[in-house]
Coordinates of C-alpha atoms in Angstrom, one line a residue:
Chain Q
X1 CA -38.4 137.3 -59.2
X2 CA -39.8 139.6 -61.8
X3 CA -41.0 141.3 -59.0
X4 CA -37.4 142.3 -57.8
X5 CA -36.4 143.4 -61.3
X6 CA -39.6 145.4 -61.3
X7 CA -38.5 147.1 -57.9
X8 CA -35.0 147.4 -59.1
X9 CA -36.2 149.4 -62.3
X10 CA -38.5 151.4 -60.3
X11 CA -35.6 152.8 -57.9
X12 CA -33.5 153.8 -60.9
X13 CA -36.3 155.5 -62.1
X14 CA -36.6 157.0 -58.7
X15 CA -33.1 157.8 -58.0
X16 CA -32.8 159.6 -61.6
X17 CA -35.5 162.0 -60.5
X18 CA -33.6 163.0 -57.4
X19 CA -30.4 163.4 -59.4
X20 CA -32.0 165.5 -62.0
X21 CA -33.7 167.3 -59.7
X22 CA -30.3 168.3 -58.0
X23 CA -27.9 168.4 -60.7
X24 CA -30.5 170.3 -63.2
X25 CA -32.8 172.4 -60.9
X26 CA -29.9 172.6 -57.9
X27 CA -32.1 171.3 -55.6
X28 CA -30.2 170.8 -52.3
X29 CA -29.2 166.9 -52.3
X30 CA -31.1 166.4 -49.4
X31 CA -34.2 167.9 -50.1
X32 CA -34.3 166.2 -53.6
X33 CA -34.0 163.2 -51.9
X34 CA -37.6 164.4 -49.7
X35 CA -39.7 165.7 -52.1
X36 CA -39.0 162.6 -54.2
X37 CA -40.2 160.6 -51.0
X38 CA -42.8 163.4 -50.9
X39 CA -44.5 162.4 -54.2
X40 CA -43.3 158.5 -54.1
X41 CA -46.2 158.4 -51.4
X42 CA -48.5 159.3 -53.6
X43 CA -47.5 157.2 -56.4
X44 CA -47.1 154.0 -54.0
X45 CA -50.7 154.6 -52.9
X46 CA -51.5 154.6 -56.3
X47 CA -49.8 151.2 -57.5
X48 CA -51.3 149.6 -54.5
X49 CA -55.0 150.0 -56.1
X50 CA -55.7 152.9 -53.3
X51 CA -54.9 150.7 -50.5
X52 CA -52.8 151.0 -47.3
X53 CA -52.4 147.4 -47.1
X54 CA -52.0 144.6 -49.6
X55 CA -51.6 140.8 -48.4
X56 CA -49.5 138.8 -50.4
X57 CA -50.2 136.0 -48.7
X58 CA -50.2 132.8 -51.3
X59 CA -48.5 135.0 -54.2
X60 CA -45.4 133.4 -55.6
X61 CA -42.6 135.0 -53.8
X62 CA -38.5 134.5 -54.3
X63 CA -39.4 132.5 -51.4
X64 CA -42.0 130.2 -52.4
X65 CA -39.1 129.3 -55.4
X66 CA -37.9 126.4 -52.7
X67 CA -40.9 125.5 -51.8
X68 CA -40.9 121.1 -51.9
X69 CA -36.9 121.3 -51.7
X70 CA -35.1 120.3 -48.9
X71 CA -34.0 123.5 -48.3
X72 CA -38.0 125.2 -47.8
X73 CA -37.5 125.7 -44.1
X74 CA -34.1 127.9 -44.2
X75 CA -35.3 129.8 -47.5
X76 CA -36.3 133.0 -44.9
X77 CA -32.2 133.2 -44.8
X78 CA -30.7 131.5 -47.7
X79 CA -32.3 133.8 -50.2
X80 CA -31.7 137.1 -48.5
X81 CA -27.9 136.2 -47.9
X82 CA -27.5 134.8 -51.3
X83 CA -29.3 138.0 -52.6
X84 CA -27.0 140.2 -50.4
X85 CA -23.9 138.5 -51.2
X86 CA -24.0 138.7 -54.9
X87 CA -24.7 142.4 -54.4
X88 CA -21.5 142.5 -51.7
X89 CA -19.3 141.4 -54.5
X90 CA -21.1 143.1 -57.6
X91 CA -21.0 146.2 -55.6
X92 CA -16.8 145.6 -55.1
X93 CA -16.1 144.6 -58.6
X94 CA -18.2 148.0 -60.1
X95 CA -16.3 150.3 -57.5
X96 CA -13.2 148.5 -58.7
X97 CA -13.9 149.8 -62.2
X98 CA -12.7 153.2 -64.0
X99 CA -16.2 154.2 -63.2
X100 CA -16.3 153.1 -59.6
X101 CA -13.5 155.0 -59.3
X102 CA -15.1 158.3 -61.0
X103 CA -18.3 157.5 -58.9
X104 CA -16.4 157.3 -55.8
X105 CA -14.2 160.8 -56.0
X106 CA -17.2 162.2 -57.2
X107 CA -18.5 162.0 -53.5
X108 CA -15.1 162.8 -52.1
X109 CA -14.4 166.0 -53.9
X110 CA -16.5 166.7 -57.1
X111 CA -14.8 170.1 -58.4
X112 CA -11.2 167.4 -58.7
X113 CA -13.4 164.9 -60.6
X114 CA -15.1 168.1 -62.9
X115 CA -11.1 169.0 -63.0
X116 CA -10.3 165.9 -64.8
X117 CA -13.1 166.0 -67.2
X118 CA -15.8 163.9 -66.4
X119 CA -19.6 164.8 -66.6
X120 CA -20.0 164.9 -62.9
X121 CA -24.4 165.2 -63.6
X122 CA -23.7 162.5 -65.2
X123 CA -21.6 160.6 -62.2
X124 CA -24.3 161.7 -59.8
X125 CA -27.3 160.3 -62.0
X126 CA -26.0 156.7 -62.3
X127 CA -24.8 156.7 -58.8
X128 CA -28.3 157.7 -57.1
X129 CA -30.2 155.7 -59.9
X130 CA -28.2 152.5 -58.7
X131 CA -28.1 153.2 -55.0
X132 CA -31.9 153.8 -55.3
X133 CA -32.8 150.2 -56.9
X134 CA -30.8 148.3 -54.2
X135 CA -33.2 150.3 -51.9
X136 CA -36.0 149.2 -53.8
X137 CA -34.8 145.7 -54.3
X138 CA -34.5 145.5 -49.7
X139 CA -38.1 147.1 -50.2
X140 CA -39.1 144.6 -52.1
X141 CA -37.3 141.7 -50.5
X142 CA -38.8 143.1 -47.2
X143 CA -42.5 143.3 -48.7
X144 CA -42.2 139.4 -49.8
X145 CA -40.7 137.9 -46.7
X146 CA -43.3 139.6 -44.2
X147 CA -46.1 138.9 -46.8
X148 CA -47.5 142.1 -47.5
X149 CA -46.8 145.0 -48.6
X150 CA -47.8 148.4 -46.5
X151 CA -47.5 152.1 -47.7
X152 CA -46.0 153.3 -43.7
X153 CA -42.8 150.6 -44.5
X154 CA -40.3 153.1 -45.9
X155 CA -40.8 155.5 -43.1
X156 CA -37.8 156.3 -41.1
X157 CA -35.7 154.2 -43.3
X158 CA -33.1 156.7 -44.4
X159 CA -32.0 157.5 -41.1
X160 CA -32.1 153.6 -40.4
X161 CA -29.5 153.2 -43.3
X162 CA -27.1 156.1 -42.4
X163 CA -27.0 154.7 -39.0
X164 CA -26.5 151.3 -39.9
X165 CA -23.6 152.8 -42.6
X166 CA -22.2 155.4 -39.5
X167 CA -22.3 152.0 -36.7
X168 CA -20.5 150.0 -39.2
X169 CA -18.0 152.3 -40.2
X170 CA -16.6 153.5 -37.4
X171 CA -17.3 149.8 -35.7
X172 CA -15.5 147.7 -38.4
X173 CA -13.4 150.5 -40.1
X174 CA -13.2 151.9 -43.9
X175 CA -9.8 150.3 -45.4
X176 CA -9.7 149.1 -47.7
X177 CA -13.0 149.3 -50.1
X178 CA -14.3 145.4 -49.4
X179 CA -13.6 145.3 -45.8
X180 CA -15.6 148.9 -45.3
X181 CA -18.5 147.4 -47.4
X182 CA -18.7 144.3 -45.0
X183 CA -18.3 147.0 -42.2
X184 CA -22.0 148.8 -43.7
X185 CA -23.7 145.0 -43.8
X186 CA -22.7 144.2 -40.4
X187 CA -23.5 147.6 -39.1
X188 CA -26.7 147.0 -40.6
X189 CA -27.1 143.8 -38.7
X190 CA -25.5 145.1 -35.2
X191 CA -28.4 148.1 -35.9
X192 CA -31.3 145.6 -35.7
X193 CA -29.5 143.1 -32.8
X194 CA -29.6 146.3 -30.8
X195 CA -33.3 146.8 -31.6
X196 CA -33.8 143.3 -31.2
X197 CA -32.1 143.2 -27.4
X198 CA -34.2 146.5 -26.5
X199 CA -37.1 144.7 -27.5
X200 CA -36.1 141.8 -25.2
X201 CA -35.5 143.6 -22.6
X202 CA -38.9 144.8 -22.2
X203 CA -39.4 147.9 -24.0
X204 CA -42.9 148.3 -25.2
X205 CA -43.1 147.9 -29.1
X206 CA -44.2 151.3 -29.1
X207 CA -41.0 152.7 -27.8
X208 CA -39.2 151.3 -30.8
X209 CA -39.0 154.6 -32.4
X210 CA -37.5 156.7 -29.5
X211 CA -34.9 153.7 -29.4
X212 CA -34.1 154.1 -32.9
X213 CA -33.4 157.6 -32.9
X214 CA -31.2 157.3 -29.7
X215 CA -29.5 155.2 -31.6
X216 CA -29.0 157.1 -34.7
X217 CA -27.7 160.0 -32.7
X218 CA -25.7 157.9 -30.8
X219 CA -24.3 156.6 -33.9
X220 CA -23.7 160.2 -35.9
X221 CA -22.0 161.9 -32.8
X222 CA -20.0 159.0 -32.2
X223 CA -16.6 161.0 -34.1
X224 CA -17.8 164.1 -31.9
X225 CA -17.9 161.4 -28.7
X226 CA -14.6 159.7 -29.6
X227 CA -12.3 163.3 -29.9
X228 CA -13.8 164.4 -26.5
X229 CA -12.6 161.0 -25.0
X230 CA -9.2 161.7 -26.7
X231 CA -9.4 165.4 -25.2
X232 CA -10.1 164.1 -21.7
X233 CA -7.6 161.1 -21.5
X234 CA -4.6 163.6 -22.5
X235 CA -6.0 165.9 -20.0
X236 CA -5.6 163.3 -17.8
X237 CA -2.2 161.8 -18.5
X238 CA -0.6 165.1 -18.2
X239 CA 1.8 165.3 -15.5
X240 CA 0.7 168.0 -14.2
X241 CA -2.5 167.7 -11.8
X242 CA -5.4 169.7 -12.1
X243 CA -5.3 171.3 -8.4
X244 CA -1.1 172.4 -9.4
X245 CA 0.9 172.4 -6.4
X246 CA 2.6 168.8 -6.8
X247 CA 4.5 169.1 -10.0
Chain Y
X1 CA -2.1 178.6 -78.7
X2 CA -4.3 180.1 -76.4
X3 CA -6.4 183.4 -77.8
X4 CA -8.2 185.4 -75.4
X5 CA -10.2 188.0 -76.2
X6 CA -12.0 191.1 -74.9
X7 CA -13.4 188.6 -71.8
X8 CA -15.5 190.6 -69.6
X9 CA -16.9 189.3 -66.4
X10 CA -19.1 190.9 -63.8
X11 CA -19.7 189.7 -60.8
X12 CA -23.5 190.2 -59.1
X13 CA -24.8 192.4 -61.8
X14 CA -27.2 195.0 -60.7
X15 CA -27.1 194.3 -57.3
X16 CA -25.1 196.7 -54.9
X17 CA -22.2 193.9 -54.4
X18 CA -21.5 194.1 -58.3
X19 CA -18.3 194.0 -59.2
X20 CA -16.4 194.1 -62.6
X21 CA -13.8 191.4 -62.5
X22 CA -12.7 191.2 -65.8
X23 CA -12.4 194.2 -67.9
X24 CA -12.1 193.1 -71.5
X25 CA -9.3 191.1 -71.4
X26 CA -7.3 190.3 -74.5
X27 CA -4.0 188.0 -74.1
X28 CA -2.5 185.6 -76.1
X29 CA 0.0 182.4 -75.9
X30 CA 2.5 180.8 -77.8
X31 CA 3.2 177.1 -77.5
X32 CA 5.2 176.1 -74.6
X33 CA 4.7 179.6 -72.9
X34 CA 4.8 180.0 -69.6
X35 CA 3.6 182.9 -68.2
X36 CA 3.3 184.1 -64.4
X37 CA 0.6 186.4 -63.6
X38 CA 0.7 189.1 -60.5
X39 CA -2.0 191.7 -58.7
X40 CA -3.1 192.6 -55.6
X41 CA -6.3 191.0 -54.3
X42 CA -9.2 191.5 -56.5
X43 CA -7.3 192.0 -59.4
X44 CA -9.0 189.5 -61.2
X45 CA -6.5 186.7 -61.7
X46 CA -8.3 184.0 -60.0
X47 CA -11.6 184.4 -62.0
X48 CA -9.0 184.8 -65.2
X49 CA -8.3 180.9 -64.8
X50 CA -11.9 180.6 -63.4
X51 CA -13.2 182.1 -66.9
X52 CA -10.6 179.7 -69.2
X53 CA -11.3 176.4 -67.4
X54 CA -15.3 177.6 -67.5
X55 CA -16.2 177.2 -64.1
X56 CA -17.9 180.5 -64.6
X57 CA -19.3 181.5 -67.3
X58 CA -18.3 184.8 -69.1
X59 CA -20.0 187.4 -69.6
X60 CA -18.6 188.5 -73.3
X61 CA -15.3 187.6 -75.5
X62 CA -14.1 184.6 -77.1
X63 CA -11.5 181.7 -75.7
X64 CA -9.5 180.1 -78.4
X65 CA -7.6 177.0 -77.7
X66 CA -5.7 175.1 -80.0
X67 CA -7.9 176.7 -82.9
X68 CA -10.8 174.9 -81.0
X69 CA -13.1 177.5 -79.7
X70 CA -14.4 176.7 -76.0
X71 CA -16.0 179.4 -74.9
X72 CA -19.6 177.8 -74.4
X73 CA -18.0 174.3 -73.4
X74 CA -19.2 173.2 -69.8
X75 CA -16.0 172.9 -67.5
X76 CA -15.8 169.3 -67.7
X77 CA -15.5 169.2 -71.3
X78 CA -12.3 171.8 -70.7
X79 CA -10.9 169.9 -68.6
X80 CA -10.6 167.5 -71.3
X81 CA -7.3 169.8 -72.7
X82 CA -6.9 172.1 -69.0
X83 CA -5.1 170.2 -66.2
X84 CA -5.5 172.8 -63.3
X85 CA -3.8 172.7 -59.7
X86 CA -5.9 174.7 -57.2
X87 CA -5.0 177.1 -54.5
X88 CA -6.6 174.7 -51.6
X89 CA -4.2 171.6 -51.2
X90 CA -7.7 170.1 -50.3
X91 CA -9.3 170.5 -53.8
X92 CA -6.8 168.4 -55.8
X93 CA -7.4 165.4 -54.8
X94 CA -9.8 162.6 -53.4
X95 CA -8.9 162.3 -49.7
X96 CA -10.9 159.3 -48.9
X97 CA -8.7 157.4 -52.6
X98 CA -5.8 156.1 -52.4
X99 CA -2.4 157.8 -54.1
X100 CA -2.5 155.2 -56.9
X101 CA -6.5 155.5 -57.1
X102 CA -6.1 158.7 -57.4
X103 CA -3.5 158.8 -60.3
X104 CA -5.9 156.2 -62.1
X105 CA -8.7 158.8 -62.3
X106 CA -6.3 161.3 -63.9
X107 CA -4.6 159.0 -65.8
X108 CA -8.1 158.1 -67.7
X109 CA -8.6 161.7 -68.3
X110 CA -10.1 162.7 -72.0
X111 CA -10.9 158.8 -72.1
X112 CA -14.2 157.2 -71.7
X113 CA -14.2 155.5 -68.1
X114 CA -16.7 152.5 -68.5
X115 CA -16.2 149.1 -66.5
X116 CA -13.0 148.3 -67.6
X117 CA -10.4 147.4 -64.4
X118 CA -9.4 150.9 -62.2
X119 CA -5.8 150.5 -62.3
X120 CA -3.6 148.1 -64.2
X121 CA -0.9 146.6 -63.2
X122 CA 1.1 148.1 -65.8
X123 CA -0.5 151.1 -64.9
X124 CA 0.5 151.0 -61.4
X125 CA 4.5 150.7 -62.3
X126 CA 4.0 154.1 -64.2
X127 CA 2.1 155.5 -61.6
X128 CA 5.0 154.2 -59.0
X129 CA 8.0 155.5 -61.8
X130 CA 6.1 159.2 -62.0
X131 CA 5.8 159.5 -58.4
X132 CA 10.1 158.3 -58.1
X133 CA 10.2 161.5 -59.6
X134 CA 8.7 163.9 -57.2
X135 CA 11.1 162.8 -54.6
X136 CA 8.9 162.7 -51.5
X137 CA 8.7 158.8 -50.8
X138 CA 5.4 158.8 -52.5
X139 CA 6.1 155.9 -54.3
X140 CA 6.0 153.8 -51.7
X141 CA 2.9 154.8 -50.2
X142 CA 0.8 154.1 -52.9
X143 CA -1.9 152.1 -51.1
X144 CA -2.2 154.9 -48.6
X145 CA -5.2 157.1 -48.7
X146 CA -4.8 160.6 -49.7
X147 CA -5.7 162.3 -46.9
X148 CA -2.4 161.3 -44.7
X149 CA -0.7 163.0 -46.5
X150 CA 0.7 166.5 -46.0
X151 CA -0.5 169.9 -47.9
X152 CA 2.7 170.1 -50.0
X153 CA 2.8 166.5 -51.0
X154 CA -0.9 166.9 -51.9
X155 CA 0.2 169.7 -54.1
X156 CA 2.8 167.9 -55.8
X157 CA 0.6 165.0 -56.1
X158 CA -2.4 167.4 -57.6
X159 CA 0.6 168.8 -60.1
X160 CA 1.2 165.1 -61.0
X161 CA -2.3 164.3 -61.8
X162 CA -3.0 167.5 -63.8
X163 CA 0.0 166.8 -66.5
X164 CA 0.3 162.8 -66.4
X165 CA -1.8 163.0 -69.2
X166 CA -0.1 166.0 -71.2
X167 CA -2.5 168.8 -71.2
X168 CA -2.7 171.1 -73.8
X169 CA -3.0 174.0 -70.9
X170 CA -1.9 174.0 -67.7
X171 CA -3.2 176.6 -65.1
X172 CA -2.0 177.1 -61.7
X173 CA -3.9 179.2 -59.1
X174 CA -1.7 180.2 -56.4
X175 CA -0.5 176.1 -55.9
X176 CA 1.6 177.1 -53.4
X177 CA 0.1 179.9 -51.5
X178 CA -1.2 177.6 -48.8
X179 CA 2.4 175.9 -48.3
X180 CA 5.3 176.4 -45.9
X181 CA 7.7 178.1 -47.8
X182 CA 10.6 175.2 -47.9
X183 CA 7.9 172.5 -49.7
X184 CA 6.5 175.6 -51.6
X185 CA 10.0 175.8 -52.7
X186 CA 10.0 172.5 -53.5
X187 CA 6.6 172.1 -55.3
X188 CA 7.9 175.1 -57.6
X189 CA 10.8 173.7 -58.8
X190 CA 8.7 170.5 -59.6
X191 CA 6.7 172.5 -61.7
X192 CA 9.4 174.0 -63.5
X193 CA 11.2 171.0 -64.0
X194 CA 7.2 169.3 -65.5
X195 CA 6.7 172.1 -67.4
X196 CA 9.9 172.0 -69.1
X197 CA 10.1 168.3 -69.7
X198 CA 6.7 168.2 -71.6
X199 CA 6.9 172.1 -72.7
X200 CA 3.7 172.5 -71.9
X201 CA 1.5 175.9 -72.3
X202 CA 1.2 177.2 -68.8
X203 CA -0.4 180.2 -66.6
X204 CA 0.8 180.3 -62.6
X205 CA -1.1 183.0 -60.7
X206 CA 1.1 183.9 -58.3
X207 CA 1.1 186.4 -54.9
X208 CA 4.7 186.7 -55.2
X209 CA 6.2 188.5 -57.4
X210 CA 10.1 187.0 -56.9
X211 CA 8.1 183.8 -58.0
X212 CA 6.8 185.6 -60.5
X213 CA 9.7 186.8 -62.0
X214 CA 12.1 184.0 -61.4
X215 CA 10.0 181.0 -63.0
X216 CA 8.4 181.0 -66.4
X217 CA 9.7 183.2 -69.5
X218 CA 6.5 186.1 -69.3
X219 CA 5.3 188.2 -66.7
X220 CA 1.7 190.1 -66.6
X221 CA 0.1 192.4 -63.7
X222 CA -3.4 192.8 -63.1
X223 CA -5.5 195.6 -61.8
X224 CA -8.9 195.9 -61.3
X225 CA -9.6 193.3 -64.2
X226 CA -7.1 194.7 -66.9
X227 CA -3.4 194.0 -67.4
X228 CA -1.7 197.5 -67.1
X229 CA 2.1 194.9 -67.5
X230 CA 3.3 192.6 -69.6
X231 CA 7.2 191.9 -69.4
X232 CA 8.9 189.8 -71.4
X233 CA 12.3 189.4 -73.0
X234 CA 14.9 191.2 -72.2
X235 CA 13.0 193.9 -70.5
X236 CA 11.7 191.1 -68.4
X237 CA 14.9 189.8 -67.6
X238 CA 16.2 192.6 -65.9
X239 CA 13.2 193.4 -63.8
X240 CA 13.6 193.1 -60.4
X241 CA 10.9 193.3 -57.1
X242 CA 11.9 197.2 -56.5
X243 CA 11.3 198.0 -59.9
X244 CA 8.2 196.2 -60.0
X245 CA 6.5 197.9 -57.5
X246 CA 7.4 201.2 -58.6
X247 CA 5.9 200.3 -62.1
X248 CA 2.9 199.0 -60.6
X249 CA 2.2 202.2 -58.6
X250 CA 3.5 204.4 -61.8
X251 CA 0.6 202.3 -63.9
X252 CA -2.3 201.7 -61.4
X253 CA -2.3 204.8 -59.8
X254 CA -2.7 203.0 -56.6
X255 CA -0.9 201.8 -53.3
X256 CA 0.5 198.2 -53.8
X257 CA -1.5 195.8 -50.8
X258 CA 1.7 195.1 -49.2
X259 CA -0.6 192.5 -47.3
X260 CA -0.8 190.1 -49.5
X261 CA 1.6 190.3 -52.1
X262 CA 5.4 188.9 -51.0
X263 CA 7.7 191.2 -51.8
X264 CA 10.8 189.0 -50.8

């Protein structure tokens, strides 16, 4: 438990240092984001005593809380979803405030928001502070549930999340706010099932990463994918036929 | 009301692309002023509003509003007194927000937004009653996102959200440049009719000049970063178009860009 709140703290921390280092130093967003990564590996190596690898096998976990209950056996999905729904509807009710609000035009259009007097540094530092520590929390959650905690876990993970975000989206739709943050979780989900059924089907472990970015591109050109089948069926339907002649 | 004075502003000094926007500038308001501001392209009257809401920075001078005086503030602190309507219907507003969401975030503006609830219920009648006004059906499309909705009843809706909370400034940047003349039409009358009800301070930038002369009660021409007109009065009131360009060529020395400026 402490160790979540720990984890949660840390990506605040984390995400701060991005936002300053965009807002402050204009920093590309993007590249803030990687050389924050960059350093992070060094400091996680650092936290883990020098080590690659830590067991945390027999440590008191959020999991080992319902340990003797009835309940012991399904804690692998009762605490996650319990976890993840509090978040779901946290998450709703803060973008449901006047802040929420600020926070999200600040990503739609940030010269409006700067228009209507409001600190936008300010919007951008709060926002990637928070998104940061639910990243950290997964992280955490992840590193507790599998039982150790390795410094090569993070890697690829951004792309991982926009794709799970992009699949959901554009799977399960955007309007309104709650049903486009159920979209993102299920997205997140569909994202692994895919993995999972790849895996099943006989793919070799080592081919996971080649499946993931197929995916992920699969999943970003998707808009591109759907105007071109747009393009072609009205090419198509038109009443007049390629070849001319008939109509 | 508003004092500006001797505002310079150079663009890329040093370099070979520099260019001297603003040539110490002085102009002053009264309260409830509204004044309509003409030029050919690169006159300067686009970085004028620039340099007044702060989004970049001046060079020299001093801007006085309301005795308060703002010319080191960062923008957003401006914005606090400066509702502003852009020339890009895109720039107004959040697209991926809903109309009411949208009004919320204006509606809260010079307030401290903390975790109270978005949008009100109360809140939402006003919003619904403000939009009534605009005449476009917007108030029944509340719940709709922001981006459905066409360029001119973006701009209305931008001109909404920059005076629902009186401002103590109003500046408009070519707001209806980018429309088809009929809503154009439309969205300047609505800004005549807002302006008037609240008689609030206001600069339009404008391309043209029957616009110019037709809405607000004083008229300035730019030129290579100085104002070489200012009309008001009577002398204003029986300027016309023809007359205008004459004046400007008599005073600038130069060729008016037909181009860009309407001459209807």
């Amino acid at each position: 438990m402490v160790g979540l709140a720990l984890a949660f703290a840390a990506g605040c921390l984390a995400g701060s240092v991005t936002a300053l280092l965009h807002t402050k130093l204009n920093i590309q967003p993007l590249l803030s984001g990687i050389l924050v990564m960059l350093g992070l590996y060094s400091i996680n190596l650092r936290v883990m005593d020098g080590r690659a690898n830590i067991p945390l096998l027999n440590k008191a976990t959020v999991f080992s809380l319902l340990q003797g209950t009835p309940l012991e056996e399904s804690a692998a999905l009762l605490i996650p979803t319990i976890i993840l729904l509090s978040m779901l509807v946290l998450l709703f009710l803060f973008l449901k405030t006047q802040f929420g609000f600020v926070l999200r035009a600040t990503g739609d259009n940030d010269q409006m928001v700067r228009a209507l007097g409001v600190n936008t540094d300010r919007v951008i530092l709060i926002g990637l502070a928070l998104s940061n520590a639910l990243v950290a929390l997964s992280g955490s959650l992840i590193a507790q549930y599998q039982s150790f905690a390795d410094i090569s876990m993070g890697i690829g993970m951004v792309i991982i999340g926009l794709a799970s975000v992009i699949i959901g989206e554009v799977i399960f739709g955007t309007t309104p706010l709650l049903r486009r943050l159920v979209a993102v979780i299920l997205g997140a989900v569909l994202y692994r099932l895919v993995i999972a059924l790849a895996l099943e089907l006989g793919m070799a472990p080592t081919d996971l990463k080649l499946i993931s970015a197929l995916i992920v591109t699969l999943a970003l050109s998707m808009p591109s994918i759907k105007a071109y089948l747009i393009a072609w069926k009205k090419k198509h339907s038109s009443p007049y036929s390629r070849k001319g002649g008939q109509a | 009301m508003l004092i500006i004075e001797s505002l310079s502003k150079t663009f890329n000094p040093g370099s070979i692309n520099e260019k001297l926007a603003l040539d110490n500038i002085t102009l002053s308001l009264q309260p409830g002023e509204f004044l309509s501001i003409i030029g050919g392209n690169g006159a300067g009257k686009s970085t004028l509003l620039n340099c007044i809401s702060g989004v970049y920075p001046m060079d020299q001078g001093r801007i006085i509003l309301d005795s308060m005086d703002i010319s080191y503030r960062p923008e957003y602190q401006r914005s606090r007194y400066i509702g502003r309507v852009f020339q890009d219907p895109m720039l107004g507003t959040a697209f991926d927000m809903t109309i009411e969401e949208n009004l919320a975030i204006a509606y809260a503006r010079g307030k401290s937004r903390g975790l109270k609830p978005g949008i009100r219920k109360a809140e939402a009648k006003l919003f619904q009653e403000h939009l009534a006004r605009l005449e476009l059906g917007l108030e029944d499309r509340m719940k709709q996102k922001v981006g459905l909705l066409s360029g001119g009843q973006r701009q209305a809706l931008t001109l909404l959200m920059a005076t629902i909370v009186e401002p103590r400034l109003l500046l408009l940047d070519e707001h209806t440049a980018a429309l088809d003349p009929a809503i154009a039409q439309r969205v300047l009358q609505l800004t005549r009719e807002i302006v008037s009800r609240y008689h609030l301070t206001t600069i339009m930038v404008t391309h043209n000049m029957k616009a110019a002369l037709e809405y607000g009660n004083r008229t300035i021409m730019m030129h290579e970063g100085r104002i070489i007109l200012n009309l008001q009065g009577a002398e204003r009131e029986e300027m016309t178009v023809e007359k205008l360009v004459q004046l400007f060529g008599l005073k600038s020395g130069a060729e008016l860009d037909n181009d860009r400026l309407l001459l209807i």
